Amino acid sequence: MPHALALWLHLITRRGAVRKVAALPPPMPARPQGDLICLYVTAPEASAAAMQLASELARARPGVTVILAGAEAGAAQPGAACIVPAPAMTVVAARAFLALWHPGLVLLVGAARDIALPAALIAEAAAAGTALMLVEARFVLAASPARLPWFWPRALLRALLTRMDCILVPDQANAAWLAHLGVPADRVELSGSIREPVEPLSCTEAERAALAQQLHSRPVWFAVAVPEAEELAVLEAHEKALLRAHRMLLVLMPQRVERAALLAEAVEARGHHAARRALEEEPEDDVQVLIVEDDSELGLWYRLAPVTWMGGTLLRGGAPRSPLEPAALGSAIVHGPAVAAHADEYARLAEAAACRVASTPAALADAVAELIAPDRVAALARNAWEAISGDAGVAEKIARRALAELDAALVRGAGQT
């Protein structure tokens, strides 16, 4: 079969100098007693997911040993796992690694079309009857077409993936891609994504309640971390929005604190009334722009403002904050096209219809004015919350699935003895 031939040739070409290696020096004096799972991290960006998974495995079954291979050098070592050197990409090294650790399950974390899977380790583990599982398999990304690789890489990838007992993918698009590749459907499962939990920024409840009462029915929007190059665009957008909602309040946090006084002067020069929170000035009814400077109060303003403009996303060169901050606190997100600093987070929100894009100051004004409507802003905020909370428990679910695969492998092994 072509895919089996591709794997055989791939492994043959990597024999070379490693033939001299007889065994892998053990990073620990001896293998611990009991069941052992090897988490193999395929790329640095999968390290965080692997760390979470290691913690969940240890929590679900305290007696199991988890080793973490392939992680970045110097990566923080979780209390639930021991980081060990990954084997070289050869049959000899993979065989020595498996003989040393004798894992009941090799659990690979992270995969993509441009990431080389450890072919020798997969082939040797499959030949030895060791359970193989792949999680966080992302072959189709939000910003890329679902193209298959050309023939030879496709054959090699299929040979490796068909040796997996189970592959967990984050969404249906990746499941469809694997089906097109020729991976049996009964080995592919949807799991969602392992992501760091979003901790909502805090605030003083008494202060929030007092400001909410003071603002009462005024429409409010928050422009956070606005760089100097975007200040005029934000002010012009606010002026246009005021034509449709004359009581609207803009809470503006400049990216650089020293811009606060100049911003207040600019607002007054444009015929509007500004107040500065740092000077203990209040957002009275005649104030159109409240300038805030203390980023420790971000949790307060995300809670009070139904709409947040993510500063630094309209023009290149900004330093935008994570859109998950307002999303976690119920503020609808409006942003510009320059989102490279948090591209994955914005793609995640866009997929859930949880944000609005405004590519020009005029579009920003239209978006802010439109989102005055409670039903419109509530829909965005609800979608954002669901997008960031929907992945809660994914690591725990995957850990349970991995332990079930481990148990099945142990039963198979006992039946063969």
GROMACS .gro file of C-alpha atoms in nm, residues 221 230 233 237 307-310 312-315 333-339 346 355-371:
model
   37
  221TRP     CA    1  -1.889   5.244   2.527
  230GLU     CA    2  -0.613   5.611   1.677
  233ALA     CA    3  -1.058   5.822   1.489
  237ALA     CA    4  -1.656   5.800   1.587
  307VAL     CA    5  -1.952   4.778   2.405
  308THR     CA    6  -1.569   4.777   2.400
  309TRP     CA    7  -1.350   4.904   2.119
  310MET     CA    8  -1.017   4.717   2.114
  312GLY     CA    9  -0.462   4.930   1.848
  313THR     CA   10  -0.660   4.726   1.596
  314LEU     CA   11  -0.751   4.999   1.350
  315LEU     CA   12  -0.398   5.087   1.242
  333ILE     CA   13  -1.634   4.352   2.113
  334VAL     CA   14  -1.570   4.584   1.819
  335HIS     CA   15  -1.227   4.574   1.657
  336GLY     CA   16  -1.035   4.676   1.347
  337PRO     CA   17  -0.842   4.466   1.095
  338ALA     CA   18  -0.501   4.474   1.272
  339VAL     CA   19  -0.544   4.177   1.506
  346TYR     CA   20  -1.018   3.694   1.728
  355CYS     CA   21  -1.751   4.042   1.759
  356ARG     CA   22  -1.788   4.316   1.501
  357VAL     CA   23  -1.520   4.437   1.261
  358ALA     CA   24  -1.486   4.811   1.188
  359SER     CA   25  -1.215   4.883   0.933
  360THR     CA   26  -1.259   5.263   0.922
  361PRO     CA   27  -1.352   5.539   1.169
  362ALA     CA   28  -1.688   5.571   0.992
  363ALA     CA   29  -1.752   5.199   1.033
  364LEU     CA   30  -1.657   5.225   1.399
  365ALA     CA   31  -1.912   5.503   1.449
  366ASP     CA   32  -2.181   5.296   1.276
  367ALA     CA   33  -2.101   4.990   1.486
  368VAL     CA   34  -2.111   5.180   1.814
  369ALA     CA   35  -2.438   5.352   1.724
  370GLU     CA   36  -2.595   5.025   1.609
  371LEU     CA   37  -2.492   4.844   1.925
   0.00000   0.00000   0.00000
